Short mmCIF file of C-alpha atoms in Angstrom, two decimals:
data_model
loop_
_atom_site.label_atom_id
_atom_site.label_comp_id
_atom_site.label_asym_id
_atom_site.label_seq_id
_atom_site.Cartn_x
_atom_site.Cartn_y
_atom_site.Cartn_z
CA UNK A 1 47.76 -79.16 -40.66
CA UNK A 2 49.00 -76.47 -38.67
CA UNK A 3 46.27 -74.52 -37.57
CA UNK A 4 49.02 -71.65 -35.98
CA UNK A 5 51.81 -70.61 -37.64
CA UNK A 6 55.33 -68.52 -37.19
CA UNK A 7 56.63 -68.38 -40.37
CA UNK A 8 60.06 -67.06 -39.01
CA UNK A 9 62.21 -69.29 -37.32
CA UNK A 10 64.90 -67.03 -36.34
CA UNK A 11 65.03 -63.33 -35.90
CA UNK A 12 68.11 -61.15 -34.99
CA UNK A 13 67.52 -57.42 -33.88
CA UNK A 14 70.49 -55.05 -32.36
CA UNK A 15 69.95 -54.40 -28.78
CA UNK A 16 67.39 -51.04 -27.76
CA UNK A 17 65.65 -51.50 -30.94
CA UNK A 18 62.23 -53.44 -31.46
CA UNK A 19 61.66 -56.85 -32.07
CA UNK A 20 58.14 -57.91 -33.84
CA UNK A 21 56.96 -61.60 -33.88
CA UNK A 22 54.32 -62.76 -35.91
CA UNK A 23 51.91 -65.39 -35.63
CA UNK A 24 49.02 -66.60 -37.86
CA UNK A 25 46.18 -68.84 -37.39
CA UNK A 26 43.57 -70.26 -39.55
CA UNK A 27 40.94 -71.39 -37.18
CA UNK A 28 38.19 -68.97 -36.76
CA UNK A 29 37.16 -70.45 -33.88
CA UNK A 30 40.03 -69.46 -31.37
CA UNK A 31 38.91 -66.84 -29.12
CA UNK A 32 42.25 -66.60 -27.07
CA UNK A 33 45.89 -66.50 -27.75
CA UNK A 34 48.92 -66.39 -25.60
CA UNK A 35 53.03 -66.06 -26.14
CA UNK A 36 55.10 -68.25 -24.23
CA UNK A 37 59.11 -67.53 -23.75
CA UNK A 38 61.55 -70.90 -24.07
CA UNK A 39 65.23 -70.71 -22.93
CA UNK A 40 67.28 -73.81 -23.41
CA UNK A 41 66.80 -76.07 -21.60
CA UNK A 42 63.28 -75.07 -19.54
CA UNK A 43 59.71 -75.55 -20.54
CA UNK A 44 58.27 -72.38 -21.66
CA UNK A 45 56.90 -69.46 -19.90
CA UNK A 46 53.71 -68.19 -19.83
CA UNK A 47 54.47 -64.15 -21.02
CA UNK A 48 51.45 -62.51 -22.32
CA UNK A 49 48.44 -63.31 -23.59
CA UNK A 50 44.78 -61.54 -25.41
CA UNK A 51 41.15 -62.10 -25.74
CA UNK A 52 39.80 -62.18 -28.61
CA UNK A 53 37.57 -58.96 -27.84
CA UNK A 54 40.55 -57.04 -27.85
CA UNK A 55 43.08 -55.83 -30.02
CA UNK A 56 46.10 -54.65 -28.04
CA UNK A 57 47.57 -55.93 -24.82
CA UNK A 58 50.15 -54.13 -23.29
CA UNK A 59 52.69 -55.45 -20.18
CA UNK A 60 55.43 -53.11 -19.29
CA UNK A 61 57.59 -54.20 -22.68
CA UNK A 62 55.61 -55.99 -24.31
CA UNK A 63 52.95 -55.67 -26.46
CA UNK A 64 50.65 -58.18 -28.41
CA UNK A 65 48.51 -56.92 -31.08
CA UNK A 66 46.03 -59.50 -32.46
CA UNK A 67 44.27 -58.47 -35.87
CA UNK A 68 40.59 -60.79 -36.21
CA UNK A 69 39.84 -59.98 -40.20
CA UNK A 70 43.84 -61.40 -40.74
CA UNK A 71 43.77 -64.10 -38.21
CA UNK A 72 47.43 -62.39 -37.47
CA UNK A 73 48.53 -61.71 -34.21
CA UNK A 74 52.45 -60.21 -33.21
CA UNK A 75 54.45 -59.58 -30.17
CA UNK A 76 56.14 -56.28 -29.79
CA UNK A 77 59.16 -56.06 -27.57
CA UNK A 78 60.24 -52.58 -27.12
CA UNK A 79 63.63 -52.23 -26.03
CA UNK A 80 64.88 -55.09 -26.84
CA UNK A 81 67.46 -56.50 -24.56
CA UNK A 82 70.13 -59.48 -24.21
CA UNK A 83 67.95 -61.06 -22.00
CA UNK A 84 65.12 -61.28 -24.19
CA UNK A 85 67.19 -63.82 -26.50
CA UNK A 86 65.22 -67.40 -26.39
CA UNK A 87 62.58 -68.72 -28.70
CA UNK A 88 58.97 -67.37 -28.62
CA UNK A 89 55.58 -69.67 -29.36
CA UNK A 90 52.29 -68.22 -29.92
CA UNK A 91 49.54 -70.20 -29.27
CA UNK A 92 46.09 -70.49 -29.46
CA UNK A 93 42.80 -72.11 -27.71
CA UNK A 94 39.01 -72.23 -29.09
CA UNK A 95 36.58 -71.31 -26.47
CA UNK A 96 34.99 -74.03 -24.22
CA UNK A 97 38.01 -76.29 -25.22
CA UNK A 98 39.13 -76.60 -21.65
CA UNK A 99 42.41 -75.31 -22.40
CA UNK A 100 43.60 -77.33 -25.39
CA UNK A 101 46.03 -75.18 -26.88
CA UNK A 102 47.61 -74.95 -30.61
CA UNK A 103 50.96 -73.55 -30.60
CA UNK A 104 53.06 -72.36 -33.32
CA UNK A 105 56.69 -73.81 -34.17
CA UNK A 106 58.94 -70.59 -32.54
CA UNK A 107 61.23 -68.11 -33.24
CA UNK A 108 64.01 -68.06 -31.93
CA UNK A 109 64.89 -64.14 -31.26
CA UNK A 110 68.27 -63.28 -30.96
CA UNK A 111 69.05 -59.34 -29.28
CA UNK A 112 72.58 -58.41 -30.15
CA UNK A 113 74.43 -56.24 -27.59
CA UNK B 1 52.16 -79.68 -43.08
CA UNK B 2 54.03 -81.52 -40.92
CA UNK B 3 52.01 -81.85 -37.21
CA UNK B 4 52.13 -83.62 -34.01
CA UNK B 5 49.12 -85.47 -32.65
CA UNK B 6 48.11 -86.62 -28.91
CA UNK B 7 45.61 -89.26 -28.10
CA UNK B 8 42.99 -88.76 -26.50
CA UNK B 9 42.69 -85.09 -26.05
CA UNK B 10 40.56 -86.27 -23.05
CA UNK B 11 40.82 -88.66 -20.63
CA UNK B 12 38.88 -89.12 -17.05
CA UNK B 13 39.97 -92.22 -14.94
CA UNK B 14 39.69 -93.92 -11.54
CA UNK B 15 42.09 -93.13 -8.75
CA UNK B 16 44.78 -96.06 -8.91
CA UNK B 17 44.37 -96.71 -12.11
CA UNK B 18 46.91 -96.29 -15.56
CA UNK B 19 46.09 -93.90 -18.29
CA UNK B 20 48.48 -93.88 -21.50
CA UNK B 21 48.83 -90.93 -23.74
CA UNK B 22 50.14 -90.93 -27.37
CA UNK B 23 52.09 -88.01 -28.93
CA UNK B 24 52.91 -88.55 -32.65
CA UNK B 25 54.79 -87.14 -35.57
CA UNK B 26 52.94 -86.88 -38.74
CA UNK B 27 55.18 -86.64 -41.58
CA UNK B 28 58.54 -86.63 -39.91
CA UNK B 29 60.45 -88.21 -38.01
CA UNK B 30 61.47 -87.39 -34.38
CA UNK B 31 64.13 -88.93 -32.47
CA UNK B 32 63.50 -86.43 -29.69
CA UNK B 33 59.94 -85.68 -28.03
CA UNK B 34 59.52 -83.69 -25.08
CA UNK B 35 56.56 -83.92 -22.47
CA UNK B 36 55.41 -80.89 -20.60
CA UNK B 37 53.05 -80.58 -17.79
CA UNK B 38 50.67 -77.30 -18.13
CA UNK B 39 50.60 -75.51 -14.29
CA UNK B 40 48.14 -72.60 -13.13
CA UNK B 41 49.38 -69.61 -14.44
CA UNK B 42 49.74 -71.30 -17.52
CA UNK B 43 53.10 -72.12 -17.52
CA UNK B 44 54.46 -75.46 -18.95
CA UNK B 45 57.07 -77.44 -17.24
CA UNK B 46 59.07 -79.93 -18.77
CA UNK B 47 58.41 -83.13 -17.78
CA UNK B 48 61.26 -85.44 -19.58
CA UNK B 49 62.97 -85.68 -23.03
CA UNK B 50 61.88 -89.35 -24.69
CA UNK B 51 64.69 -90.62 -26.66
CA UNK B 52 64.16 -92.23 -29.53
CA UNK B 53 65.67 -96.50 -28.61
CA UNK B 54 66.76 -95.27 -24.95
CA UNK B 55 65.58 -94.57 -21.74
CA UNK B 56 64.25 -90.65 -21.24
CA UNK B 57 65.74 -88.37 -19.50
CA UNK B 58 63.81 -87.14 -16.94
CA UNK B 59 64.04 -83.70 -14.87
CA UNK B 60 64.67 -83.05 -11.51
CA UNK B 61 61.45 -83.63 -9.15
CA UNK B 62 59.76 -86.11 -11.90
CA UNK B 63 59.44 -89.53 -11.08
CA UNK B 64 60.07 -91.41 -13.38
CA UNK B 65 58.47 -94.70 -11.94
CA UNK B 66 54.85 -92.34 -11.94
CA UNK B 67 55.54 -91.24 -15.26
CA UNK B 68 56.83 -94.02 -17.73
CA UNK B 69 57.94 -93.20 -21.16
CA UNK B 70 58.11 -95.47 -23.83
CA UNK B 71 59.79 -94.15 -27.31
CA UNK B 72 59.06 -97.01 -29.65
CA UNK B 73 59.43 -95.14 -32.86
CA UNK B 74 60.52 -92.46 -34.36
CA UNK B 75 57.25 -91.22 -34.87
CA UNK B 76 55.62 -92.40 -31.27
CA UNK B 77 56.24 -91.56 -27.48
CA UNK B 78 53.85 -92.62 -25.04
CA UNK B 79 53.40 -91.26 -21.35
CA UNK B 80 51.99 -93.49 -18.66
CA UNK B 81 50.49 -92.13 -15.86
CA UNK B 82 50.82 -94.97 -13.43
CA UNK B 83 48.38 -95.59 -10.14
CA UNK B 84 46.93 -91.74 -11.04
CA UNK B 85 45.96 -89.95 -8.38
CA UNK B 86 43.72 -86.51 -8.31
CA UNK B 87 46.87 -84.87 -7.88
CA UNK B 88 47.93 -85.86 -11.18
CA UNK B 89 45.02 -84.26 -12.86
CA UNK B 90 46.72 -81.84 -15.52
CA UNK B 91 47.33 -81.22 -19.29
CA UNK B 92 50.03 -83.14 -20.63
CA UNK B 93 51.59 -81.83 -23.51
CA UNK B 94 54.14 -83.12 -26.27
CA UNK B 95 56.18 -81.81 -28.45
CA UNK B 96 58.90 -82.83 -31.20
CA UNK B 97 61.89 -80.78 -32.48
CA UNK B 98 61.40 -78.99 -36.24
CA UNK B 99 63.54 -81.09 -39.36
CA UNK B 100 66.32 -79.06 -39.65
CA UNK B 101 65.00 -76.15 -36.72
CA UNK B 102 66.21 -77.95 -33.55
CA UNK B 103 65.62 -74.64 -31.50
CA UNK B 104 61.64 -74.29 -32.68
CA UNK B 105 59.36 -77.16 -32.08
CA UNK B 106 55.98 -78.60 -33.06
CA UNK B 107 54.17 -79.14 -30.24
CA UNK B 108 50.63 -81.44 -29.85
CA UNK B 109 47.14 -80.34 -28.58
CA UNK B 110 47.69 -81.27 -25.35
CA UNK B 111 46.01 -83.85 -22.89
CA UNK B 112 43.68 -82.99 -20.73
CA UNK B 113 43.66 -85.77 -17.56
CA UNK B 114 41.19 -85.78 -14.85
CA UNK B 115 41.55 -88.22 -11.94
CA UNK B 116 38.97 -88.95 -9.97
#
C-alpha cells in the first residue's frame, strides 16, 4: 500500500498568492521527508526537505511544515509564480534505511499569471 | 492501493559482473516506466523511459549498452547493470505513470547498488 500519500493531483492557484501541498504518511517510522520539483520532461529536483525533530523548514519561498501526531506534512510556496508550475512529490525515508525513499504520486501545481 | 515494487532493495556485487533490478506494477498496468538514478544532493536523474513491446528511450549521456532495459510486460521493466563498475554504485529508482494521472507517478523504493 502506499505508505505516502498526495491526495491532490492537480492544484491551480492565481499568480502572488499561496500554494499549499499536502502530503501524508502512515509509517511511523520515517524520520525524514523531502519535496522534489518535476518539469516535463526531467527527473525531479531535490527542493526542500525536514527532519523529523523539527517542525518548520523555511528556504527563501518555501516552506515545509511537517506535523508528527498527523503524520501530515505540506509545502508552502509563498508568492507563487509561473515558474513554479510542474508537479511536486513528497517523499519519505525511515532512519538507517540507507536512503530508500517512499514518494508520494504528485501534484501537479499550476500558477496562473 | 495501487504500488510499484523494486527487487532487491539491496544489492552488492563484484566489479565486472551483471546485476538485474525489477520494478513492478501492482494492480495496474503500465505501458510506460521510467528509471532514475539518485545523485548527491539528492537529486534524481532520469535514466530512460521503458516502453512497454519496444526498445526504451534513453537520455542523452546514458548508455544504453551499460544499462539494458527489458519491458516484458505491462506490469515488469527490468534494468541491467552490465560489467558494473564502482562507479556505478547508486540508487536506482523506478517509477510508472498514475491510471488516468499521466502527469503524477507512482514511483518504487528504490535500489540501492554497491559495486565493489
Amino acid at each position: 500500500d502506499q505508505q505516502v500519500k498526495q491526495n491532490s493531483p492537480s492544484l491551480s492557484v492565481q499568480e502572488g498568492r499561496i500554494s499549499i501541498l499536502n502530503c501524508d504518511y502512515t509509517n511511523s517510522m520515517f524520520d525524514y521527508f523531502l519535496w522534489y520539483k518535476k518539469y516535463p520532461a526531467e527527473g525531479p529536483t531535490f527542493l526542500i526537505s525536514i527532519s523529523s525533530i523539527k517542525d518548520k523548514n523555511e528556504d527563501g519561498r518555501f516552506t515545509v511544515f511537517l506535523n508528527k501526531s498527523a503524520k501530515h506534512l505540506s509545502l508552502h510556496i509563498v508568492p507563487s509564480q509561473p515558474g513554479d508550475s510542474a508537479v511536486y512529490f513528497c517523499a519519505a525515508t525511515p532512519a538507517n534505511t540507507g536512503n530508500q525513499f517512499y514518494f508520494g504520486t504528485g501534484t501537479s501545481l499550476t500558477v496562473i499569471p | 492501493g495501487a504500488v510499484v515494487s523494486q527487487h532487491p532493495s539491496w544489492v552488492i556485487c563484484k566489479s565486472g559482473t551483471s546485476v538485474k533490478i525489477e520494478c513492478r506494477s501492482l494492480d495496474f498496468q503500465a505501458t510506460t516506466m521510467f528509471w532514475y538514478r539518485q545523485f548527491p544532493k539528492q537529486s534524481l536523474m532520469l535514466m530512460a523511459t521503458s516502453n512497454e513491446g519496444s526498445k526504451a528511450t534513453y537520455e542523452q549521456g546514458v548508455e544504453k549498452d551499460k544499462f539494458l532495459i527489458n519491458h516484458a510486460s505491462l506490469t515488469l521493466s527490468t534494468l541491467t547493470v552490465t560489467s558494473a563498475h564502482p562507479e556505478d554504485s547508486s540508487f536506482y529508482i523506478c517509477s510508472a505513470p498514475r491510471p488516468g494521472k499521466p502527469d503524477t507517478q507512482y514511483f518504487g523504493p528504490g535500489t540501492r547498488l554497491t559495486v565493489l
